[in-house]
């Protein structure tokens, strides 16, 4: 089995994790500069064939809603790519997420165009991965994994805000009916649990007001479920401050409890929030991701080889069973 690695991108530094035993373990950290990139190239030596998942937790992520005619296959791609090119200068790390269909005089598809405001910070690192012989499984961001986490926590429908305290800051992801609609990352000060609870409430209200201004959220409607994932030591202070009302319904979940629901075996009590997304990126990666086919070519070839081997093994087993049955019939005769 190929080794599975996760490269975690933040504005301050990048970290490389290894997936083993149902959890991800930190192996090394790299500064986000040319020296760190050179050290990363050195660490990739001897990693040919490893599966690498890139997870970005950055503030510079853009989301824009659009609509296209109802199309499939190559026709849909021919319409989506120009829309991405109009929105983003560099489309190497750009994706169009489907938000469902609208029926009327003409059936249309709602899209959420997503990319990063600065893709150059990824380019050299992805090139290093491809040149090393490692297989790039995908480039994800924390918001792309938020619907997966919401489903694991039991929020499969309706409007939900996922709030986590990550190494990069306070991450807020708005998910509607299992689909990502918006996300933001805010720098989080190092304060006492009581002050942190007030900060979380203020930022949540600020995000709700912003989404209402964009008309992403209706001004009238059922309460929005807010799932706040925090350390067990901070849970009491958060529950005291985050009081539900007619607009927001708060639920505080300890990180170890959320980790068990996400599938992490033996989670630590002080598990940082990004560990949830690192684990989901490897074990339950979503269909939508940012990397282009050209950068994932070796990964697709590996999947094809794996499929051929498994198909051949299944065929050999079927032939063996058939031969055994024929042998028994011959013996009885």
Short mmCIF file of C-alpha atoms in Angstrom, two decimals:
data_model
loop_
_atom_site.label_atom_id
_atom_site.label_comp_id
_atom_site.label_asym_id
_atom_site.label_seq_id
_atom_site.Cartn_x
_atom_site.Cartn_y
_atom_site.Cartn_z
CA UNK A 1 0.00 0.00 0.00
CA UNK A 2 1.36 3.42 -0.98
CA UNK A 3 2.23 5.83 1.81
CA UNK A 4 -0.31 8.62 2.36
CA UNK A 5 0.97 12.11 3.10
CA UNK A 6 -0.87 15.38 3.72
CA UNK A 7 0.67 18.79 3.05
CA UNK A 8 -1.10 21.38 5.21
CA UNK A 9 -0.85 24.96 3.92
CA UNK A 10 -1.22 28.00 6.20
CA UNK A 11 -0.06 31.58 5.75
CA UNK A 12 2.67 31.20 8.39
CA UNK A 13 4.12 27.79 7.52
CA UNK A 14 3.43 24.47 5.83
CA UNK A 15 3.40 21.09 7.56
CA UNK A 16 3.69 17.55 6.28
CA UNK A 17 1.64 14.85 7.97
CA UNK A 18 1.61 11.09 7.53
CA UNK A 19 -1.60 9.08 7.65
CA UNK A 20 -1.16 5.96 9.76
CA UNK A 21 -3.36 3.88 12.05
CA UNK A 22 -6.54 5.88 11.47
CA UNK A 23 -4.88 9.20 12.41
CA UNK A 24 -2.51 11.76 10.92
CA UNK A 25 0.88 12.33 12.52
CA UNK A 26 3.06 15.41 12.09
CA UNK A 27 6.37 14.61 10.38
CA UNK A 28 7.93 17.97 9.58
CA UNK A 29 7.28 21.67 9.11
CA UNK A 30 8.50 24.05 6.41
CA UNK A 31 8.61 27.82 6.27
CA UNK A 32 6.56 29.43 3.50
CA UNK A 33 9.60 30.78 1.63
CA UNK A 34 12.20 29.50 -0.89
CA UNK A 35 14.27 27.95 1.90
CA UNK A 36 11.27 25.99 3.10
CA UNK A 37 10.50 24.89 -0.45
CA UNK A 38 14.05 23.59 -0.89
CA UNK A 39 13.78 21.68 2.39
CA UNK A 40 10.48 20.25 1.16
CA UNK A 41 12.14 19.00 -2.03
CA UNK A 42 14.80 17.29 0.09
CA UNK A 43 12.18 15.60 2.28
CA UNK A 44 10.39 14.29 -0.83
CA UNK A 45 13.42 12.27 -1.90
CA UNK A 46 12.62 8.58 -1.69
CA UNK A 47 8.87 9.26 -1.65
CA UNK A 48 8.20 8.10 -5.21
CA UNK A 49 4.74 6.60 -5.44
CA UNK A 50 3.43 8.18 -2.24
CA UNK A 51 -0.13 9.55 -2.31
CA UNK A 52 -0.11 13.24 -1.38
CA UNK A 53 -3.16 15.27 -0.36
CA UNK A 54 -2.78 19.05 -0.20
CA UNK A 55 -5.01 20.88 2.30
CA UNK A 56 -5.07 24.69 2.34
CA UNK A 57 -6.29 26.76 5.29
CA UNK A 58 -5.87 30.30 4.00
CA UNK A 59 -7.81 33.53 4.26
CA UNK A 60 -7.48 34.38 0.57
CA UNK A 61 -10.22 32.14 -0.82
CA UNK A 62 -12.84 33.53 -3.17
CA UNK A 63 -16.43 32.30 -3.65
CA UNK A 64 -18.79 33.53 -6.35
CA UNK A 65 -22.22 32.21 -7.34
CA UNK A 66 -23.11 31.87 -11.01
CA UNK A 67 -25.58 30.06 -13.26
CA UNK A 68 -25.15 28.15 -16.51
CA UNK A 69 -27.58 26.32 -18.82
CA UNK A 70 -28.28 22.69 -18.03
CA UNK A 71 -25.47 20.77 -19.76
CA UNK A 72 -23.54 17.55 -19.32
CA UNK A 73 -20.10 16.17 -20.09
CA UNK A 74 -17.85 18.08 -22.46
CA UNK A 75 -20.51 20.69 -23.25
CA UNK A 76 -20.74 21.63 -19.57
CA UNK A 77 -16.95 21.82 -19.27
CA UNK A 78 -16.78 24.07 -22.34
CA UNK A 79 -19.07 26.56 -20.57
CA UNK A 80 -17.59 26.26 -17.06
CA UNK A 81 -13.95 26.88 -18.01
CA UNK A 82 -14.59 30.30 -19.64
CA UNK A 83 -16.60 31.33 -16.57
CA UNK A 84 -13.66 30.43 -14.35
CA UNK A 85 -11.27 32.29 -16.67
CA UNK A 86 -13.45 35.41 -16.50
CA UNK A 87 -13.46 35.30 -12.71
CA UNK A 88 -9.86 34.29 -11.98
CA UNK A 89 -6.60 35.31 -13.61
CA UNK A 90 -5.04 31.89 -12.98
CA UNK A 91 -7.37 28.89 -13.24
CA UNK A 92 -4.82 26.22 -12.31
CA UNK A 93 -6.44 26.02 -8.87
CA UNK A 94 -10.07 26.90 -9.61
CA UNK A 95 -13.18 24.77 -9.24
CA UNK A 96 -16.89 25.01 -10.04
CA UNK A 97 -19.06 23.40 -7.37
CA UNK A 98 -22.61 22.46 -8.30
CA UNK A 99 -25.32 23.94 -6.07
CA UNK A 100 -28.19 22.13 -7.75
CA UNK A 101 -30.61 22.96 -10.54
CA UNK A 102 -33.31 25.57 -11.02
CA UNK A 103 -36.34 24.59 -13.07
CA UNK A 104 -38.33 27.16 -14.99
CA UNK A 105 -38.67 28.18 -18.61
CA UNK A 106 -35.07 27.00 -18.97
CA UNK A 107 -33.43 24.54 -16.63
CA UNK A 108 -30.23 26.05 -15.25
CA UNK A 109 -27.50 24.86 -12.93
CA UNK A 110 -26.32 26.95 -9.99
CA UNK A 111 -22.55 27.02 -9.51
CA UNK A 112 -20.22 28.16 -6.79
CA UNK A 113 -16.96 29.29 -8.41
CA UNK A 114 -14.07 28.94 -5.98
CA UNK A 115 -10.35 29.64 -6.06
CA UNK A 116 -7.56 31.39 -4.18
CA UNK A 117 -6.65 35.05 -4.56
CA UNK A 118 -2.97 34.07 -4.77
CA UNK A 119 -2.34 30.77 -6.54
CA UNK A 120 1.37 31.45 -6.99
CA UNK A 121 1.99 30.40 -3.39
CA UNK A 122 1.00 26.84 -4.40
CA UNK A 123 2.59 26.53 -7.84
CA UNK A 124 6.18 25.77 -6.88
CA UNK A 125 5.15 23.31 -4.17
CA UNK A 126 2.82 21.39 -6.50
CA UNK A 127 5.53 21.34 -9.17
CA UNK A 128 7.92 19.87 -6.59
CA UNK A 129 5.39 17.16 -5.75
CA UNK A 130 4.89 16.21 -9.39
CA UNK A 131 8.63 16.24 -10.14
CA UNK A 132 9.41 14.00 -7.13
CA UNK A 133 7.33 11.13 -8.48
CA UNK A 134 4.72 11.43 -5.75
CA UNK A 135 1.08 11.04 -6.78
CA UNK A 136 -1.02 14.14 -6.18
CA UNK A 137 -4.43 12.85 -5.06
CA UNK A 138 -5.98 16.32 -4.87
CA UNK A 139 -5.78 19.90 -3.65
CA UNK A 140 -8.47 20.73 -1.11
CA UNK A 141 -9.30 23.62 1.14
CA UNK A 142 -10.85 23.40 4.59
CA UNK A 143 -14.18 24.80 3.30
CA UNK A 144 -14.44 22.03 0.66
CA UNK A 145 -14.32 19.49 3.50
CA UNK A 146 -16.86 21.32 5.68
CA UNK A 147 -19.91 19.53 4.16
CA UNK A 148 -18.23 16.18 4.87
CA UNK A 149 -17.64 17.18 8.50
CA UNK A 150 -21.19 18.52 8.84
CA UNK A 151 -22.61 15.19 7.64
CA UNK A 152 -20.40 13.29 10.08
CA UNK A 153 -21.71 15.49 12.89
CA UNK A 154 -25.32 14.76 11.91
CA UNK A 155 -26.10 18.01 10.04
CA UNK A 156 -27.07 16.59 6.65
CA UNK A 157 -29.71 19.14 5.68
CA UNK A 158 -30.81 22.70 6.32
CA UNK A 159 -28.53 25.64 7.01
CA UNK A 160 -25.47 25.02 9.17
CA UNK A 161 -22.45 27.03 10.25
CA UNK A 162 -19.35 24.98 11.13
CA UNK A 163 -17.00 26.92 13.43
CA UNK A 164 -13.59 25.48 14.31
CA UNK A 165 -10.49 26.84 15.99
CA UNK A 166 -7.63 25.87 13.67
CA UNK A 167 -3.94 26.62 13.74
CA UNK A 168 -4.54 29.26 11.06
CA UNK A 169 -7.34 30.98 12.98
CA UNK A 170 -11.11 30.84 13.48
CA UNK A 171 -12.62 29.04 10.50
CA UNK A 172 -16.32 29.56 9.67
CA UNK A 173 -18.00 27.55 6.91
CA UNK A 174 -21.60 27.99 5.82
CA UNK A 175 -23.18 24.79 4.48
CA UNK A 176 -26.69 24.62 3.03
CA UNK A 177 -28.35 21.25 2.31
CA UNK A 178 -24.99 19.51 2.28
CA UNK A 179 -23.33 22.02 -0.09
CA UNK A 180 -20.74 24.68 0.68
CA UNK A 181 -21.97 28.24 0.14
CA UNK A 182 -19.38 30.47 1.82
CA UNK A 183 -16.41 30.42 4.22
CA UNK A 184 -14.05 32.82 5.92
CA UNK A 185 -10.96 32.66 8.11
CA UNK A 186 -10.34 35.19 10.87
CA UNK A 187 -7.18 35.54 12.91
CA UNK A 188 -7.88 34.41 16.45
CA UNK A 189 -6.26 36.14 19.43
CA UNK A 190 -4.82 34.13 22.31
CA UNK A 191 -7.29 34.97 25.05
CA UNK A 192 -9.03 33.31 27.98
CA UNK A 193 -11.95 30.95 27.26
CA UNK A 194 -14.50 33.62 28.29
CA UNK A 195 -13.05 36.16 25.87
CA UNK A 196 -12.79 33.50 23.17
CA UNK A 197 -16.50 32.73 23.55
CA UNK A 198 -17.35 36.40 23.10
CA UNK A 199 -15.08 36.54 20.05
CA UNK A 200 -16.78 33.50 18.50
CA UNK A 201 -20.25 34.95 19.06
CA UNK A 202 -19.29 38.35 17.64
CA UNK A 203 -17.71 36.80 14.53
CA UNK A 204 -20.69 34.49 13.99
CA UNK A 205 -23.14 37.39 14.13
CA UNK A 206 -20.90 39.36 11.81
CA UNK A 207 -20.84 36.53 9.25
CA UNK A 208 -24.61 36.06 9.42
CA UNK A 209 -25.13 39.77 8.81
CA UNK A 210 -22.76 39.66 5.85
CA UNK A 211 -24.49 36.64 4.30
CA UNK A 212 -27.85 38.33 4.76
CA UNK A 213 -26.52 41.39 2.93
CA UNK A 214 -25.44 39.16 0.05
CA UNK A 215 -28.88 37.50 0.16
CA UNK A 216 -27.18 34.16 0.61
CA UNK A 217 -29.16 33.89 3.83
CA UNK A 218 -32.86 34.87 3.93
CA UNK A 219 -33.70 37.50 6.50
CA UNK A 220 -36.70 35.46 7.62
CA UNK A 221 -36.61 31.74 8.10
CA UNK A 222 -35.90 28.97 10.58
CA UNK A 223 -32.94 29.33 12.95
CA UNK A 224 -29.48 28.56 11.58
CA UNK A 225 -27.68 25.71 13.30
CA UNK A 226 -24.21 26.73 14.51
CA UNK A 227 -21.86 23.88 15.39
CA UNK A 228 -18.91 25.19 17.40
CA UNK A 229 -16.06 22.68 17.76
CA UNK A 230 -13.67 23.55 20.58
CA UNK A 231 -11.43 21.97 23.18
CA UNK A 232 -13.16 20.34 26.14
CA UNK A 233 -11.59 22.89 28.51
CA UNK A 234 -13.29 25.74 26.61
CA UNK A 235 -16.66 24.08 26.21
CA UNK A 236 -18.25 25.36 29.44
CA UNK A 237 -17.38 28.99 28.73
CA UNK A 238 -18.64 28.69 25.16
CA UNK A 239 -21.93 27.13 26.22
CA UNK A 240 -22.50 29.92 28.73
CA UNK A 241 -21.84 32.68 26.21
CA UNK A 242 -23.33 31.14 23.06
CA UNK A 243 -27.02 31.33 23.92
CA UNK A 244 -29.46 30.30 21.20
CA UNK A 245 -32.13 32.71 19.98
CA UNK A 246 -34.67 32.98 17.20
CA UNK A 247 -31.91 33.50 14.63
CA UNK A 248 -29.13 31.13 15.73
CA UNK A 249 -29.13 27.75 17.46
CA UNK A 250 -25.73 27.10 19.01
CA UNK A 251 -24.34 23.64 19.77
CA UNK A 252 -20.86 23.24 21.24
CA UNK A 253 -19.04 19.99 20.48
CA UNK A 254 -15.77 18.93 22.10
CA UNK A 255 -12.98 18.23 19.61
CA UNK A 256 -12.45 14.66 20.83
CA UNK A 257 -16.16 13.90 20.36
CA UNK A 258 -16.13 15.45 16.89
CA UNK A 259 -12.97 13.48 16.08
CA UNK A 260 -14.62 10.17 16.97
CA UNK A 261 -17.58 11.00 14.77
CA UNK A 262 -15.19 11.90 11.97
CA UNK A 263 -13.56 8.48 12.30
CA UNK A 264 -10.33 9.32 14.16
CA UNK A 265 -9.26 6.46 16.42
CA UNK A 266 -8.14 7.36 19.95
CA UNK A 267 -8.32 11.16 19.56
CA UNK A 268 -6.51 13.38 22.04
CA UNK A 269 -8.51 15.66 24.34
CA UNK A 270 -6.66 18.78 23.09
CA UNK A 271 -6.91 17.84 19.42
CA UNK A 272 -6.54 20.97 17.20
CA UNK A 273 -9.36 21.67 14.79
CA UNK A 274 -7.32 21.17 11.64
CA UNK A 275 -6.80 17.50 12.54
CA UNK A 276 -10.46 16.86 11.68
CA UNK A 277 -10.01 18.20 8.16
CA UNK A 278 -6.63 16.51 7.67
CA UNK A 279 -8.21 13.16 8.49
CA UNK A 280 -11.23 13.74 6.25
CA UNK A 281 -9.00 14.80 3.34
CA UNK A 282 -7.37 11.35 3.39
CA UNK A 283 -10.24 9.08 4.47
CA UNK A 284 -13.28 10.81 2.98
CA UNK A 285 -12.11 13.23 0.26
CA UNK A 286 -14.96 14.99 -1.55
CA UNK A 287 -15.43 14.83 -5.29
CA UNK A 288 -14.73 18.54 -5.72
CA UNK A 289 -11.12 19.70 -5.47
CA UNK A 290 -8.85 22.29 -7.11
CA UNK A 291 -6.05 20.38 -8.87
CA UNK A 292 -6.20 19.98 -12.65
CA UNK A 293 -6.04 16.67 -14.50
CA UNK A 294 -2.48 17.38 -15.69
CA UNK A 295 -1.16 17.60 -12.13
CA UNK A 296 -3.01 14.40 -11.09
CA UNK A 297 -2.01 12.29 -14.08
CA UNK A 298 0.20 9.89 -12.10
CA UNK A 299 -2.59 9.46 -9.54
CA UNK A 300 -5.10 8.50 -12.24
CA UNK A 301 -2.62 6.03 -13.76
CA UNK A 302 -2.10 4.47 -10.34
CA UNK A 303 -5.88 4.15 -9.86
CA UNK A 304 -6.16 2.51 -13.28
CA UNK A 305 -3.37 0.04 -12.48
CA UNK A 306 -5.00 -0.73 -9.14
CA UNK A 307 -8.35 -1.34 -10.85
CA UNK A 308 -6.73 -3.68 -13.41
CA UNK A 309 -4.98 -5.69 -10.68
CA UNK A 310 -8.14 -5.99 -8.60
CA UNK A 311 -10.21 -6.95 -11.64
CA UNK A 312 -7.63 -9.56 -12.61
CA UNK A 313 -7.58 -10.97 -9.07
CA UNK A 314 -11.37 -11.16 -9.00
CA UNK A 315 -11.40 -12.90 -12.40
CA UNK A 316 -8.75 -15.37 -11.25
CA UNK A 317 -10.76 -16.12 -8.11
CA UNK A 318 -13.93 -16.64 -10.15
CA UNK A 319 -12.09 -19.03 -12.45
CA UNK A 320 -10.75 -20.90 -9.45
CA UNK A 321 -14.24 -21.29 -7.97
CA UNK A 322 -15.63 -22.44 -11.34
CA UNK A 323 -12.81 -24.99 -11.70
CA UNK A 324 -13.45 -26.29 -8.17
CA UNK A 325 -17.16 -26.75 -8.91
CA UNK A 326 -16.37 -28.56 -12.16
CA UNK A 327 -13.88 -30.76 -10.31
CA UNK A 328 -16.46 -31.71 -7.68
CA UNK A 329 -19.01 -32.56 -10.38
CA UNK A 330 -16.43 -34.68 -12.18
CA UNK A 331 -15.51 -36.48 -8.96
CA UNK A 332 -19.18 -37.24 -8.23
CA UNK A 333 -19.68 -38.51 -11.76
#
